[in-house]
Amino acid sequence: MKSPLLACLVLLSALSARAADAGAPVANVYIMELLTDFLTHNSDPARHEKFWADEIVYTSAMGVVRTKTDIMKNVHEAAAKPVAAGAKPGPVYSAEDINIRPYNGFAALTFRLVARNPDGTTDYYRNSGTLIFRDGRWQVITWQATKIPPAEKK
């Protein structure tokens, strides 16, 4: 009696693993869209709220560790400041060399961030993050940014 039950459990486990693997391309597409939307609308507090999980540990390129509370405070303060007449917009961000690797409810994300500044210069960063899928959505739980030195900006 226990043998058929055990066989069914093993079969269900194998099918679940295959289903998780089959969903990987969907995770990649969704995470790519999430990243692109976030970078495109980086000054929007709602985008930050959606992107960062409540327990995010964000380490900046300067080595400063921030929580979601810190991030949201900075974003809301920046959004509340009136734009001065003639002020140049901030940098325009995009991502290159994007690599997304889903792992059963988690995903590792690495990419090269391109920051095109209003003065015509461009800065580059290597970013990596860990995302978790819960409550029907992907959110970032860890983030690390490293500025690429000028000699390596190819």
PDB file of C-alpha atoms in Angstrom:
ATOM      1  CA  MET A   1       0.000   0.000   0.000  1.00  0.00           C
ATOM      2  CA  LYS A   2       2.851   2.405   0.787  1.00  0.00           C
ATOM      3  CA  SER A   3       4.711   1.612  -2.454  1.00  0.00           C
ATOM      4  CA  PRO A   4       2.140   3.139  -4.854  1.00  0.00           C
ATOM      5  CA  LEU A   5       1.903   6.240  -2.666  1.00  0.00           C
ATOM      6  CA  LEU A   6       5.678   6.608  -2.625  1.00  0.00           C
ATOM      7  CA  ALA A   7       5.813   6.145  -6.405  1.00  0.00           C
ATOM      8  CA  CYS A   8       3.177   8.866  -6.868  1.00  0.00           C
ATOM      9  CA  LEU A   9       5.085  11.256  -4.612  1.00  0.00           C
ATOM     10  CA  VAL A  10       8.324  10.646  -6.524  1.00  0.00           C
ATOM     11  CA  LEU A  11       6.524  11.201  -9.841  1.00  0.00           C
ATOM     12  CA  LEU A  12       4.888  14.410  -8.595  1.00  0.00           C
ATOM     13  CA  SER A  13       8.236  15.665  -7.329  1.00  0.00           C
ATOM     14  CA  ALA A  14       9.874  15.006 -10.703  1.00  0.00           C
ATOM     15  CA  LEU A  15       7.025  16.718 -12.555  1.00  0.00           C
ATOM     16  CA  SER A  16       7.210  19.725 -10.230  1.00  0.00           C
ATOM     17  CA  ALA A  17      10.936  20.097 -10.877  1.00  0.00           C
ATOM     18  CA  ARG A  18      10.344  19.933 -14.639  1.00  0.00           C
ATOM     19  CA  ALA A  19       7.515  22.478 -14.357  1.00  0.00           C
ATOM     20  CA  ALA A  20       9.794  24.856 -12.460  1.00  0.00           C
ATOM     21  CA  ASP A  21      12.437  24.483 -15.179  1.00  0.00           C
ATOM     22  CA  ALA A  22       9.804  25.003 -17.882  1.00  0.00           C
ATOM     23  CA  GLY A  23       8.790  28.285 -16.223  1.00  0.00           C
ATOM     24  CA  ALA A  24      12.340  29.662 -16.291  1.00  0.00           C
ATOM     25  CA  PRO A  25      11.980  31.518 -19.612  1.00  0.00           C
ATOM     26  CA  VAL A  26       8.847  33.220 -18.276  1.00  0.00           C
ATOM     27  CA  ALA A  27      10.798  34.301 -15.171  1.00  0.00           C
ATOM     28  CA  ASN A  28      13.580  35.647 -17.395  1.00  0.00           C
ATOM     29  CA  VAL A  29      11.140  37.678 -19.488  1.00  0.00           C
ATOM     30  CA  TYR A  30       9.341  39.065 -16.439  1.00  0.00           C
ATOM     31  CA  ILE A  31      12.563  39.991 -14.615  1.00  0.00           C
ATOM     32  CA  MET A  32      13.946  41.619 -17.780  1.00  0.00           C
ATOM     33  CA  GLU A  33      10.762  43.708 -18.073  1.00  0.00           C
ATOM     34  CA  LEU A  34      10.889  44.576 -14.358  1.00  0.00           C
ATOM     35  CA  LEU A  35      14.512  45.740 -14.652  1.00  0.00           C
ATOM     36  CA  THR A  36      13.885  47.747 -17.832  1.00  0.00           C
ATOM     37  CA  ASP A  37      10.814  49.441 -16.346  1.00  0.00           C
ATOM     38  CA  PHE A  38      12.696  50.243 -13.134  1.00  0.00           C
ATOM     39  CA  LEU A  39      15.671  51.773 -14.968  1.00  0.00           C
ATOM     40  CA  THR A  40      13.424  53.749 -17.323  1.00  0.00           C
ATOM     41  CA  HIS A  41      11.340  55.207 -14.477  1.00  0.00           C
ATOM     42  CA  ASN A  42      14.022  55.339 -11.753  1.00  0.00           C
ATOM     43  CA  SER A  43      12.726  58.555 -10.191  1.00  0.00           C
ATOM     44  CA  ASP A  44       9.223  57.141  -9.626  1.00  0.00           C
ATOM     45  CA  PRO A  45       8.657  56.116  -5.979  1.00  0.00           C
ATOM     46  CA  ALA A  46       6.031  53.555  -7.057  1.00  0.00           C
ATOM     47  CA  ARG A  47       8.624  51.772  -9.212  1.00  0.00           C
ATOM     48  CA  HIS A  48      11.025  51.590  -6.260  1.00  0.00           C
ATOM     49  CA  GLU A  49       8.252  50.273  -4.001  1.00  0.00           C
ATOM     50  CA  LYS A  50       7.533  47.514  -6.525  1.00  0.00           C
ATOM     51  CA  PHE A  51      11.186  46.676  -7.299  1.00  0.00           C
ATOM     52  CA  TRP A  52      12.700  46.429  -3.799  1.00  0.00           C
ATOM     53  CA  ALA A  53      11.491  43.864  -1.239  1.00  0.00           C
ATOM     54  CA  ASP A  54      10.903  45.132   2.291  1.00  0.00           C
ATOM     55  CA  GLU A  55      14.043  43.357   3.523  1.00  0.00           C
ATOM     56  CA  ILE A  56      16.359  44.602   0.727  1.00  0.00           C
ATOM     57  CA  VAL A  57      20.031  44.942   1.583  1.00  0.00           C
ATOM     58  CA  TYR A  58      21.431  47.389  -0.977  1.00  0.00           C
ATOM     59  CA  THR A  59      25.164  48.045  -1.137  1.00  0.00           C
ATOM     60  CA  SER A  60      26.028  51.076  -3.261  1.00  0.00           C
ATOM     61  CA  ALA A  61      29.106  51.514  -5.438  1.00  0.00           C
ATOM     62  CA  MET A  62      30.518  53.635  -2.591  1.00  0.00           C
ATOM     63  CA  GLY A  63      30.042  50.790  -0.099  1.00  0.00           C
ATOM     64  CA  VAL A  64      27.058  52.363   1.662  1.00  0.00           C
ATOM     65  CA  VAL A  65      24.504  49.811   2.867  1.00  0.00           C
ATOM     66  CA  ARG A  66      20.870  50.895   2.593  1.00  0.00           C
ATOM     67  CA  THR A  67      17.523  49.467   3.630  1.00  0.00           C
ATOM     68  CA  LYS A  68      14.231  49.920   1.816  1.00  0.00           C
ATOM     69  CA  THR A  69      13.326  52.660   4.289  1.00  0.00           C
ATOM     70  CA  ASP A  70      16.540  54.523   3.368  1.00  0.00           C
ATOM     71  CA  ILE A  71      15.945  54.065  -0.355  1.00  0.00           C
ATOM     72  CA  MET A  72      12.307  55.161  -0.208  1.00  0.00           C
ATOM     73  CA  LYS A  73      13.158  58.217   1.907  1.00  0.00           C
ATOM     74  CA  ASN A  74      15.734  59.354  -0.669  1.00  0.00           C
ATOM     75  CA  VAL A  75      13.405  58.699  -3.612  1.00  0.00           C
ATOM     76  CA  HIS A  76      10.481  60.564  -2.005  1.00  0.00           C
ATOM     77  CA  GLU A  77      12.718  63.525  -1.090  1.00  0.00           C
ATOM     78  CA  ALA A  78      14.056  63.735  -4.641  1.00  0.00           C
ATOM     79  CA  ALA A  79      10.550  63.469  -6.121  1.00  0.00           C
ATOM     80  CA  ALA A  80       9.278  66.251  -3.824  1.00  0.00           C
ATOM     81  CA  LYS A  81      11.969  68.752  -4.833  1.00  0.00           C
ATOM     82  CA  PRO A  82      10.767  71.290  -7.379  1.00  0.00           C
ATOM     83  CA  VAL A  83      12.667  71.221 -10.660  1.00  0.00           C
ATOM     84  CA  ALA A  84      14.615  74.455 -11.097  1.00  0.00           C
ATOM     85  CA  ALA A  85      14.167  76.360 -14.337  1.00  0.00           C
ATOM     86  CA  GLY A  86      16.841  75.315 -16.813  1.00  0.00           C
ATOM     87  CA  ALA A  87      17.910  72.336 -14.698  1.00  0.00           C
ATOM     88  CA  LYS A  88      19.325  69.417 -16.632  1.00  0.00           C
ATOM     89  CA  PRO A  89      17.646  66.055 -16.163  1.00  0.00           C
ATOM     90  CA  GLY A  90      19.444  63.296 -14.304  1.00  0.00           C
ATOM     91  CA  PRO A  91      21.200  60.417 -16.018  1.00  0.00           C
ATOM     92  CA  VAL A  92      19.385  58.061 -18.368  1.00  0.00           C
ATOM     93  CA  TYR A  93      19.940  54.441 -17.346  1.00  0.00           C
ATOM     94  CA  SER A  94      20.010  51.250 -19.381  1.00  0.00           C
ATOM     95  CA  ALA A  95      21.345  47.726 -18.931  1.00  0.00           C
ATOM     96  CA  GLU A  96      23.718  45.614 -21.031  1.00  0.00           C
ATOM     97  CA  ASP A  97      25.147  42.106 -20.674  1.00  0.00           C
ATOM     98  CA  ILE A  98      22.073  41.024 -18.714  1.00  0.00           C
ATOM     99  CA  ASN A  99      22.218  37.539 -17.226  1.00  0.00           C
ATOM    100  CA  ILE A 100      19.212  36.127 -15.351  1.00  0.00           C
ATOM    101  CA  ARG A 101      19.396  32.695 -13.729  1.00  0.00           C
ATOM    102  CA  PRO A 102      16.176  31.481 -12.053  1.00  0.00           C
ATOM    103  CA  TYR A 103      16.372  28.883  -9.253  1.00  0.00           C
ATOM    104  CA  ASN A 104      12.992  27.648  -7.955  1.00  0.00           C
ATOM    105  CA  GLY A 105      11.530  30.866  -6.603  1.00  0.00           C
ATOM    106  CA  PHE A 106      14.787  32.822  -6.624  1.00  0.00           C
ATOM    107  CA  ALA A 107      16.794  34.407  -9.416  1.00  0.00           C
ATOM    108  CA  ALA A 108      20.312  35.753  -9.719  1.00  0.00           C
ATOM    109  CA  LEU A 109      20.598  38.885 -11.864  1.00  0.00           C
ATOM    110  CA  THR A 110      23.819  40.435 -13.157  1.00  0.00           C
ATOM    111  CA  PHE A 111      24.249  43.215 -15.696  1.00  0.00           C
ATOM    112  CA  ARG A 112      26.275  46.223 -16.728  1.00  0.00           C
ATOM    113  CA  LEU A 113      24.474  49.461 -15.888  1.00  0.00           C
ATOM    114  CA  VAL A 114      25.014  52.317 -18.332  1.00  0.00           C
ATOM    115  CA  ALA A 115      24.421  55.829 -16.950  1.00  0.00           C
ATOM    116  CA  ARG A 116      24.297  58.449 -19.715  1.00  0.00           C
ATOM    117  CA  ASN A 117      24.802  61.785 -17.980  1.00  0.00           C
ATOM    118  CA  PRO A 118      23.364  65.125 -19.170  1.00  0.00           C
ATOM    119  CA  ASP A 119      26.899  66.479 -19.754  1.00  0.00           C
ATOM    120  CA  GLY A 120      27.528  63.805 -22.401  1.00  0.00           C
ATOM    121  CA  THR A 121      29.687  61.543 -20.251  1.00  0.00           C
ATOM    122  CA  THR A 122      28.816  57.934 -19.544  1.00  0.00           C
ATOM    123  CA  ASP A 123      29.440  55.939 -16.378  1.00  0.00           C
ATOM    124  CA  TYR A 124      29.360  52.162 -16.143  1.00  0.00           C
ATOM    125  CA  TYR A 125      28.627  49.879 -13.205  1.00  0.00           C
ATOM    126  CA  ARG A 126      28.465  46.132 -12.629  1.00  0.00           C
ATOM    127  CA  ASN A 127      25.308  45.318 -10.715  1.00  0.00           C
ATOM    128  CA  SER A 128      24.176  42.057  -9.203  1.00  0.00           C
ATOM    129  CA  GLY A 129      21.026  41.204  -7.353  1.00  0.00           C
ATOM    130  CA  THR A 130      19.028  38.357  -5.916  1.00  0.00           C
ATOM    131  CA  LEU A 131      15.296  38.285  -6.514  1.00  0.00           C
ATOM    132  CA  ILE A 132      12.613  36.266  -4.768  1.00  0.00           C
ATOM    133  CA  PHE A 133       9.236  35.268  -6.193  1.00  0.00           C
ATOM    134  CA  ARG A 134       6.463  35.535  -3.624  1.00  0.00           C
ATOM    135  CA  ASP A 135       2.938  36.868  -3.456  1.00  0.00           C
ATOM    136  CA  GLY A 136       2.774  36.578  -7.248  1.00  0.00           C
ATOM    137  CA  ARG A 137       5.691  38.900  -8.032  1.00  0.00           C
ATOM    138  CA  TRP A 138       9.465  39.162  -8.254  1.00  0.00           C
ATOM    139  CA  GLN A 139      11.295  41.563  -5.915  1.00  0.00           C
ATOM    140  CA  VAL A 140      14.941  42.287  -5.177  1.00  0.00           C
ATOM    141  CA  ILE A 141      16.233  41.162  -1.762  1.00  0.00           C
ATOM    142  CA  THR A 142      19.965  41.889  -2.240  1.00  0.00           C
ATOM    143  CA  TRP A 143      21.758  44.351  -4.522  1.00  0.00           C
ATOM    144  CA  GLN A 144      25.407  45.194  -5.085  1.00  0.00           C
ATOM    145  CA  ALA A 145      26.685  47.976  -7.353  1.00  0.00           C
ATOM    146  CA  THR A 146      30.330  48.350  -8.363  1.00  0.00           C
ATOM    147  CA  LYS A 147      31.574  51.261 -10.467  1.00  0.00           C
ATOM    148  CA  ILE A 148      33.721  50.221 -13.417  1.00  0.00           C
ATOM    149  CA  PRO A 149      36.955  52.248 -13.489  1.00  0.00           C
ATOM    150  CA  PRO A 150      37.375  54.556 -16.528  1.00  0.00           C
ATOM    151  CA  ALA A 151      40.098  52.398 -18.116  1.00  0.00           C
ATOM    152  CA  GLU A 152      37.643  49.500 -18.404  1.00  0.00           C
ATOM    153  CA  LYS A 153      34.734  51.451 -19.983  1.00  0.00           C
ATOM    154  CA  LYS A 154      34.864  49.728 -23.375  1.00  0.00           C
TER     155      LYS A 154
END
